[in-house]
Tab-separated table of C-alpha atoms and ligand atoms in Angstrom:
chain	number	residue	atom	x	y	z
Y	1	MET	CA	44.701	65.063	-32.148
Y	2	HIS	CA	47.158	67.637	-34.072
Y	3	VAL	CA	50.206	68.312	-32.479
Y	4	CYS	CA	51.808	71.706	-34.017
Y	5	LEU	CA	55.577	72.515	-33.205
Y	6	SER	CA	56.808	75.535	-33.668
Y	7	TYR	CA	60.372	75.436	-35.233
Y	8	PRO	CA	62.077	76.457	-31.287
Y	9	ARG	CA	59.965	74.176	-29.499
Y	10	LEU	CA	61.462	71.122	-31.907
Y	11	ILE	CA	65.059	72.827	-31.493
Y	12	LEU	CA	64.444	72.331	-27.508
Y	13	ILE	CA	63.198	68.722	-28.084
Y	14	LEU	CA	66.547	67.369	-30.153
Y	15	ILE	CA	68.841	69.258	-28.116
Y	16	PRO	CA	69.165	66.738	-25.999
Y	17	PHE	CA	69.802	64.358	-28.705
Y	18	PHE	CA	72.314	66.423	-30.154
Y	19	VAL	CA	74.410	66.645	-27.136
Y	20	LEU	CA	74.194	62.798	-26.280
Y	21	SER	CA	75.098	62.038	-29.779
Y	22	THR	CA	78.089	64.907	-30.012
Y	23	ALA	CA	79.189	63.744	-26.274
Y	24	GLY	CA	79.572	60.404	-27.898
Y	25	THR	CA	79.280	58.398	-24.855
Y	26	ILE	CA	75.372	57.743	-25.264
Y	27	ARG	CA	74.391	57.236	-28.508
Y	28	ALA	CA	71.690	54.852	-28.365
Y	29	GLN	CA	68.399	55.232	-29.059
Y	30	SER	CA	65.965	56.688	-26.646
Y	31	SER	CA	63.662	53.893	-27.058
Y	32	ALA	CA	66.912	51.040	-26.150
Y	33	ARG	CA	67.296	50.086	-22.502
Y	34	TYR	CA	69.874	48.318	-21.355
Y	35	THR	CA	71.470	47.686	-17.696
Y	36	LEU	CA	74.709	46.898	-16.391
Y	37	VAL	CA	75.940	46.031	-12.995
Y	38	ILE	CA	79.490	46.021	-11.363
Y	39	HIS	CA	80.944	44.603	-8.177
Y	40	GLY	CA	84.671	44.590	-7.249
Y	41	GLY	CA	84.065	42.802	-4.312
Y	42	ALA	CA	82.467	42.863	-0.555
Y	43	GLY	CA	84.097	42.777	2.920
Y	44	THR	CA	85.111	44.893	5.489
Y	45	ILE	CA	85.742	48.270	3.751
Y	46	THR	CA	84.901	50.795	6.019
Y	47	ARG	CA	85.562	54.215	5.636
Y	48	ALA	CA	87.601	54.664	9.171
Y	49	ASN	CA	90.434	52.288	7.431
Y	50	MET	CA	90.058	53.481	3.206
Y	51	LYS	CA	92.569	56.117	2.440
Y	52	PRO	CA	91.093	58.540	1.132
Y	53	GLU	CA	93.062	58.626	-2.399
Y	54	MET	CA	91.979	54.545	-2.530
Y	55	GLU	CA	88.240	55.805	-2.343
Y	56	LYS	CA	89.333	58.044	-5.172
Y	57	ALA	CA	91.338	55.076	-6.954
Y	58	TYR	CA	88.687	53.200	-6.515
Y	59	LEU	CA	85.322	55.175	-7.924
Y	60	ARG	CA	87.699	56.193	-10.601
Y	61	SER	CA	87.522	52.332	-11.965
Y	62	LEU	CA	84.357	51.698	-11.022
Y	63	GLU	CA	83.454	54.594	-12.827
Y	64	ALA	CA	85.888	53.759	-15.978
Y	65	ALA	CA	84.138	50.256	-16.241
Y	66	LEU	CA	80.534	51.408	-16.247
Y	67	ASP	CA	81.390	54.248	-18.905
Y	68	GLN	CA	83.307	50.666	-21.167
Y	69	GLY	CA	79.825	49.260	-20.161
Y	70	GLU	CA	77.308	51.728	-21.386
Y	71	LYS	CA	79.152	52.542	-24.273
Y	72	MET	CA	79.482	48.787	-25.858
Y	73	LEU	CA	75.570	48.352	-24.702
Y	74	ALA	CA	74.361	51.837	-26.477
Y	75	SER	CA	76.412	51.108	-29.312
Y	76	GLY	CA	73.875	47.825	-29.500
Y	77	ARG	CA	76.595	45.092	-27.989
Y	78	THR	CA	75.102	41.914	-26.490
Y	79	ALA	CA	75.090	41.209	-23.028
Y	80	LEU	CA	78.013	38.382	-23.094
Y	81	ASP	CA	80.378	41.503	-24.825
Y	82	VAL	CA	79.851	43.884	-22.636
Y	83	VAL	CA	80.044	41.406	-19.125
Y	84	GLU	CA	83.330	39.909	-20.791
Y	85	ALA	CA	84.380	43.328	-21.555
Y	86	VAL	CA	83.978	45.134	-18.439
Y	87	VAL	CA	85.327	41.779	-16.221
Y	88	ARG	CA	88.774	42.150	-18.384
Y	89	LEU	CA	88.901	45.889	-17.598
Y	90	LEU	CA	88.877	44.878	-13.960
Y	91	GLU	CA	91.274	41.838	-14.310
Y	92	ASP	CA	93.463	44.267	-15.475
Y	93	ASP	CA	93.384	46.997	-12.921
Y	94	SER	CA	95.591	46.242	-10.035
Y	95	LEU	CA	93.135	47.376	-7.331
Y	96	PHE	CA	91.325	44.213	-7.447
Y	97	ASN	CA	91.115	40.838	-6.630
Y	98	ALA	CA	91.115	39.328	-10.327
Y	99	GLY	CA	93.738	38.837	-12.836
Y	100	LYS	CA	96.548	41.548	-11.972
Y	101	GLY	CA	96.310	42.190	-8.332
Y	102	ALA	CA	94.825	38.404	-7.351
Y	103	VAL	CA	95.685	37.505	-4.012
Y	104	TYR	CA	98.067	35.351	-3.113
Y	105	THR	CA	97.944	31.733	-2.269
Y	106	HIS	CA	98.954	29.562	1.064
Y	107	ALA	CA	102.185	28.447	-1.645
Y	108	GLY	CA	102.891	32.137	-2.556
Y	109	GLU	CA	101.325	32.218	-6.307
Y	110	HIS	CA	98.276	32.983	-7.414
Y	111	GLU	CA	95.807	30.649	-8.885
Y	112	LEU	CA	92.766	32.177	-10.226
Y	113	ASP	CA	88.798	30.974	-11.196
Y	114	ALA	CA	86.485	33.373	-13.907
Y	115	ALA	CA	83.247	31.884	-14.827
Y	116	ILE	CA	80.898	33.443	-17.728
Y	117	MET	CA	77.065	32.234	-18.575
Y	118	ASN	CA	75.120	33.510	-21.275
Y	119	GLY	CA	70.893	33.987	-20.525
Y	120	LYS	CA	70.059	33.532	-23.537
Y	121	ASN	CA	70.653	30.126	-24.518
Y	122	LEU	CA	72.037	28.638	-20.819
Y	123	MET	CA	75.738	28.415	-22.398
Y	124	ALA	CA	78.668	28.794	-19.748
Y	125	GLY	CA	82.358	28.716	-19.314
Y	126	ALA	CA	84.153	28.606	-16.451
Y	127	VAL	CA	88.077	27.938	-15.510
Y	128	ALA	CA	89.420	27.301	-12.099
Y	129	GLY	CA	92.787	27.118	-10.611
Y	130	VAL	CA	95.099	28.663	-13.744
Y	131	LYS	CA	97.870	29.905	-12.951
Y	132	THR	CA	99.465	31.820	-16.755
Y	133	ILE	CA	96.166	33.245	-18.285
Y	134	ARG	CA	96.519	37.171	-18.485
Y	135	ASN	CA	92.693	37.728	-18.489
Y	136	PRO	CA	90.944	34.293	-17.451
Y	137	ILE	CA	87.304	36.038	-18.094
Y	138	THR	CA	88.157	35.721	-21.794
Y	139	ALA	CA	88.945	31.695	-20.940
Y	140	ALA	CA	85.977	31.403	-19.385
Y	141	ARG	CA	83.934	32.106	-22.570
Y	142	SER	CA	86.248	30.320	-24.909
Y	143	VAL	CA	85.701	26.981	-22.743
Y	144	MET	CA	81.987	28.024	-23.746
Y	145	GLU	CA	82.230	28.712	-27.535
Y	146	HIS	CA	85.187	26.861	-28.249
Y	147	SER	CA	85.226	23.424	-26.358
Y	148	GLU	CA	82.025	20.958	-25.583
Y	149	HIS	CA	83.121	21.264	-21.712
Y	150	VAL	CA	81.802	24.026	-19.403
Y	151	MET	CA	84.829	24.247	-16.662
Y	152	LEU	CA	88.025	23.975	-17.129
Y	153	SER	CA	90.656	23.038	-14.950
Y	154	GLY	CA	94.634	24.120	-14.001
Y	155	ARG	CA	97.022	22.829	-16.370
Y	156	GLY	CA	94.453	21.763	-19.038
Y	157	ALA	CA	92.788	24.984	-18.496
Y	158	GLU	CA	95.746	26.772	-19.381
Y	159	GLU	CA	96.562	24.444	-22.143
Y	160	PHE	CA	93.495	24.984	-23.776
Y	161	ALA	CA	94.005	28.929	-23.843
Y	162	LYS	CA	97.315	28.642	-24.773
Y	163	GLN	CA	96.096	26.740	-28.288
Y	164	ARG	CA	93.048	29.288	-28.365
Y	165	GLY	CA	95.955	31.510	-29.248
Y	166	LEU	CA	94.707	33.709	-25.219
Y	167	GLU	CA	97.904	35.932	-24.163
Y	168	GLY	CA	99.654	34.123	-21.288
Y	169	VAL	CA	101.889	35.572	-18.457
Y	170	ASP	CA	104.443	34.568	-16.151
Y	171	ASN	CA	102.687	34.113	-12.515
Y	172	SER	CA	104.453	36.875	-10.927
Y	173	TYR	CA	102.449	39.489	-13.805
Y	174	PHE	CA	99.767	39.247	-10.917
Y	175	HIS	CA	101.976	40.053	-8.206
Y	176	THR	CA	100.602	43.420	-6.064
Y	177	GLU	CA	102.751	44.170	-3.225
Y	178	SER	CA	99.581	44.980	-0.733
Y	179	ARG	CA	98.526	41.075	-1.530
Y	180	ARG	CA	101.957	40.222	-0.817
Y	181	ARG	CA	101.571	41.867	2.714
Y	182	ALA	CA	98.259	40.092	3.087
Y	183	LEU	CA	99.497	37.017	2.951
Y	184	GLU	CA	102.506	37.972	5.184
Y	185	ARG	CA	99.266	38.600	7.754
Y	186	ALA	CA	97.440	36.028	7.364
Y	187	LEU	CA	100.070	33.327	7.824
Y	188	GLU	CA	101.023	35.186	11.234
Y	189	ALA	CA	97.339	35.333	12.187
Y	190	GLU	CA	97.838	31.268	11.248
Y	191	ARG	CA	100.541	30.272	13.571
Y	192	LYS	CA	99.513	32.416	16.126
Y	193	GLU	CA	95.974	30.124	16.271
Y	194	ALA	CA	97.600	27.399	15.673
Y	195	LYS	CA	99.893	28.042	18.900
Y	196	GLU	CA	97.008	29.658	20.965
Y	197	LYS	CA	94.285	26.954	20.185
Y	198	GLN	CA	96.182	24.368	18.212
Y	199	VAL	CA	94.063	24.795	15.386
Y	200	PRO	CA	95.086	22.395	12.346
Y	201	SER	CA	96.984	24.028	9.635
Y	202	ALA	CA	94.088	23.185	6.917
Y	203	LYS	CA	92.042	25.771	8.567
Y	204	ASN	CA	92.158	29.264	6.750
Y	205	THR	CA	92.125	32.123	9.083
Y	206	ALA	CA	92.088	34.679	6.893
Y	207	MET	CA	88.592	33.574	5.853
Y	208	LYS	CA	87.440	34.903	8.889
Y	209	ASN	CA	89.967	37.806	9.025
Y	210	ASP	CA	88.536	38.867	5.949
Y	211	TRP	CA	91.464	39.466	3.183
Y	212	LYS	CA	89.574	38.693	0.667
Y	213	TYR	CA	87.281	41.157	-1.205
Y	214	GLY	CA	88.236	42.131	-4.883
Y	215	THR	CA	86.240	39.788	-6.788
Y	216	VAL	CA	84.973	41.465	-9.958
Y	217	GLY	CA	81.698	40.669	-11.418
Y	218	ALA	CA	79.470	42.138	-13.596
Y	219	VAL	CA	76.042	41.419	-14.753
Y	220	ALA	CA	74.125	42.980	-18.083
Y	221	LEU	CA	70.624	43.139	-19.686
Y	222	ASP	CA	71.304	44.305	-23.196
Y	223	GLN	CA	69.023	46.414	-25.808
Y	224	TYR	CA	67.702	43.192	-26.925
Y	225	GLY	CA	66.074	41.774	-24.046
Y	226	ASP	CA	68.832	39.187	-23.521
Y	227	LEU	CA	70.832	38.469	-19.919
Y	228	ALA	CA	74.553	37.706	-18.722
Y	229	ALA	CA	76.869	37.080	-16.123
Y	230	ALA	CA	80.613	37.101	-15.092
Y	231	THR	CA	82.985	36.790	-12.306
Y	232	SER	CA	86.639	36.694	-12.123
Y	233	THR	CA	88.719	36.225	-9.064
Y	234	GLY	CA	92.572	35.567	-7.369
Y	235	GLY	CA	90.003	33.844	-4.483
Y	236	MET	CA	91.081	34.268	-0.749
Y	237	THR	CA	94.537	35.206	0.779
Y	238	ASN	CA	96.426	31.968	1.846
Y	239	LYS	CA	93.935	29.069	0.119
Y	240	LYS	CA	95.484	26.012	0.000
Y	241	PHE	CA	94.718	22.601	-1.304
Y	242	GLY	CA	93.517	23.819	-4.481
Y	243	ARG	CA	91.062	25.133	-2.874
Y	244	ILE	CA	88.400	26.925	-5.535
Y	245	GLY	CA	85.785	29.531	-4.943
Y	246	ASP	CA	82.010	29.919	-6.102
Y	247	ALA	CA	82.965	32.698	-8.720
Y	248	PRO	CA	83.524	29.395	-11.347
Y	249	LEU	CA	80.834	27.152	-9.813
Y	250	ILE	CA	77.967	27.961	-12.186
Y	251	GLY	CA	74.954	28.222	-10.252
Y	252	SER	CA	76.603	29.281	-7.252
Y	253	GLY	CA	79.165	32.346	-7.933
Y	254	THR	CA	77.749	33.209	-11.022
Y	255	TYR	CA	73.758	32.052	-13.266
Y	256	ALA	CA	72.325	34.062	-15.791
Y	257	ASP	CA	69.140	33.038	-17.365
Y	258	SER	CA	66.427	34.031	-19.311
Y	259	LEU	CA	64.871	35.932	-15.659
Y	260	VAL	CA	67.963	36.957	-13.896
Y	261	ALA	CA	71.941	37.384	-14.126
Y	262	VAL	CA	73.834	37.462	-10.752
Y	263	SER	CA	77.244	37.425	-9.271
Y	264	CYS	CA	78.458	36.715	-6.173
Y	265	THR	CA	81.138	37.657	-4.138
Y	266	GLY	CA	81.901	36.669	-0.860
Y	267	TRP	CA	83.034	33.715	1.689
Y	268	GLY	CA	82.436	30.917	-0.993
Y	269	GLU	CA	82.181	28.144	0.969
Y	270	PHE	CA	78.994	29.457	2.106
Y	271	PHE	CA	78.327	30.272	-1.942
Y	272	ILE	CA	78.469	27.062	-2.546
Y	273	ARG	CA	76.181	25.439	-0.625
Y	274	MET	CA	74.040	27.746	-0.718
Y	275	VAL	CA	74.221	27.706	-4.294
Y	276	MET	CA	73.557	30.973	-3.946
Y	277	ALA	CA	73.073	32.126	-7.805
Y	278	LYS	CA	70.871	29.663	-8.744
Y	279	SER	CA	68.801	30.084	-5.562
Y	280	LEU	CA	68.101	33.152	-6.408
Y	281	ALA	CA	66.888	32.491	-9.788
Y	282	ASP	CA	64.593	30.181	-8.172
Y	283	ARG	CA	63.096	31.841	-6.135
Y	284	MET	CA	62.125	34.399	-8.749
Y	285	ARG	CA	61.110	31.573	-11.302
Y	286	PHE	CA	59.247	29.106	-8.730
Y	287	GLY	CA	58.988	30.782	-5.773
Y	288	LYS	CA	57.456	34.146	-7.505
Y	289	GLN	CA	59.460	36.474	-5.363
Y	290	THR	CA	60.710	39.934	-6.937
Y	291	LEU	CA	64.422	40.052	-7.678
Y	292	THR	CA	64.763	42.749	-4.788
Y	293	ILE	CA	62.704	39.716	-2.326
Y	294	ALA	CA	64.888	37.248	-2.905
Y	295	GLY	CA	67.913	39.279	-3.027
Y	296	HIS	CA	67.736	40.748	0.184
Y	297	GLU	CA	66.503	37.226	1.785
Y	298	LEU	CA	69.482	35.240	0.495
Y	299	ILE	CA	71.944	37.911	1.221
Y	300	ASN	CA	70.868	39.537	4.376
Y	301	ILE	CA	68.506	36.842	6.442
Y	302	GLU	CA	69.968	33.342	4.644
Y	303	LEU	CA	73.726	33.708	4.244
Y	304	PRO	CA	74.791	35.547	8.001
Y	305	ARG	CA	72.049	32.515	9.439
Y	306	MET	CA	74.686	30.039	8.144
Y	307	GLY	CA	77.864	32.081	9.187
Y	308	GLY	CA	78.976	33.319	5.937
Y	309	ASP	CA	79.235	36.795	4.533
Y	310	GLY	CA	79.208	38.912	1.152
Y	311	GLY	CA	77.461	40.118	-0.969
Y	312	LEU	CA	76.107	39.632	-4.852
Y	313	ILE	CA	74.820	42.095	-7.770
Y	314	ALA	CA	72.064	41.115	-10.334
Y	315	VAL	CA	69.499	42.249	-13.172
Y	316	ASP	CA	66.481	41.175	-13.638
Y	317	ARG	CA	64.430	41.210	-17.339
Y	318	ASN	CA	63.266	44.358	-16.508
Y	319	GLY	CA	66.592	45.870	-15.984
Y	320	GLU	CA	65.647	46.499	-12.721
Y	321	PRO	CA	69.528	46.357	-11.015
Y	322	ILE	CA	70.074	45.016	-7.277
Y	323	MET	CA	73.526	44.758	-5.074
Y	324	PRO	CA	72.470	43.716	-1.280
Y	325	PHE	CA	75.423	42.955	0.699
Y	326	CYS	CA	75.587	42.001	4.642
Y	327	THR	CA	79.016	42.733	4.630
Y	328	GLU	CA	80.641	46.921	6.205
Y	329	GLY	CA	80.545	47.058	2.213
Y	330	MET	CA	81.104	46.593	-1.095
Y	331	TYR	CA	82.130	48.245	-4.370
Y	332	ARG	CA	79.649	48.299	-6.691
Y	333	GLY	CA	77.701	50.274	-9.456
Y	334	PHE	CA	75.132	50.412	-11.915
Y	335	VAL	CA	74.180	52.587	-14.919
Y	336	ARG	CA	70.817	51.913	-16.607
Y	337	LYS	CA	68.616	53.155	-19.180
Y	338	LEU	CA	64.554	52.910	-19.393
Y	339	SER	CA	63.102	52.576	-22.472
Y	340	GLY	CA	61.844	55.689	-23.901
Y	341	ALA	CA	64.420	57.933	-21.450
Y	342	ALA	CA	67.358	60.474	-22.468
Y	343	LEU	CA	69.327	60.143	-20.250
Y	344	SER	CA	70.677	56.765	-18.552
Y	345	GLN	CA	70.794	56.411	-13.948
Y	346	ARG	CA	74.171	55.365	-12.560
Y	347	GLN	CA	75.134	54.888	-9.184
Y	348	VAL	CA	78.671	53.634	-7.961
Y	349	ALA	CA	79.131	53.051	-4.625
Y	350	ILE	CA	81.692	51.153	-1.208
Y	351	TYR	CA	79.961	51.540	1.967
Y	352	LYS	CA	77.402	50.889	3.698
Y	353	ASP	CA	75.768	53.964	4.141
D	1	LIG	N1	84.104	34.227	-3.135
D	1	LIG	C1	85.082	34.778	-3.815
D	1	LIG	C2	86.038	32.821	-3.363
D	1	LIG	O1	85.556	32.749	-2.433
D	1	LIG	C3	85.942	35.597	-2.455
D	1	LIG	C4	85.171	37.274	-3.062
D	1	LIG	O2	84.405	37.022	-3.537
D	1	LIG	O3	85.760	37.796	-2.088
D	1	LIG	O4	86.528	32.877	-3.980
């Protein structure tokens, strides 16, 4: 077939490419495809208890994270680089329960967990219970790339991060007033409950009362077809005894292989028992379930059946994103560019509806 393009027609076809490249944000070839999905935690997040300025601030932060991630994906950076960079950005954002803004432990400190996994080669790294590393996700990546281990914890992880030249901070760097008040409310509720029902003090009332949301995570499919996942958290308000959640446990809160990348948020003990992220991958690989069905069954049926709550984000090798959750809300968003499309699709959301 002979196709003849007149000069004005050619100009019309070229305009979208010109606009995008001069805008400086999306410079990918139109044949390139990529997806980035992010979360900022799941929990009792309702319109009724959200101030309009807070809502705006959260949406701004989610948009900024997607902007940064998309710029990187469009310019050809790997999924691994992108999930680390995006989670770092969210760690530095005091709105979220990761890095600056992490929740308080029972002892009035901050103990952070993070993990990263490269679906391309199944390499993974994690840190748990660290108190002085500014960006735990970068420490997790460093464990993956510069040690022979997968997970380091506490003092040892901090020593390793120091040797690698990562930025250290005083534990007070992570402080925010709102997280301090959340601890006070949790302690008060715990005292009340212990008095009324004689509940042993090892129980964490905050888990039931849902003062835990704000964990952050990112999963991505890059232009080369590779997947990666990253999760970072301060854990749960009022946690005790060196409690570690699901986020740094490879296969529970974080997982990536050649089919899917997953990052979870919610009541960690349940995600650990369900080996949530790997269960999703297994349902796809061995059960031949689609991403959407596997995610729905795990989060909306199995998790509540066990008594837990939360959500997850995932992306499969086709760039299909999912963001299921069984709580009232989940800070979340995705950007996806299909191959051949000039523009990407984007969504950010907080509530269920
Ligand atoms: N899953 C995290 C934990 O249990 C908390 C959260 O995602 O809100 O440590």
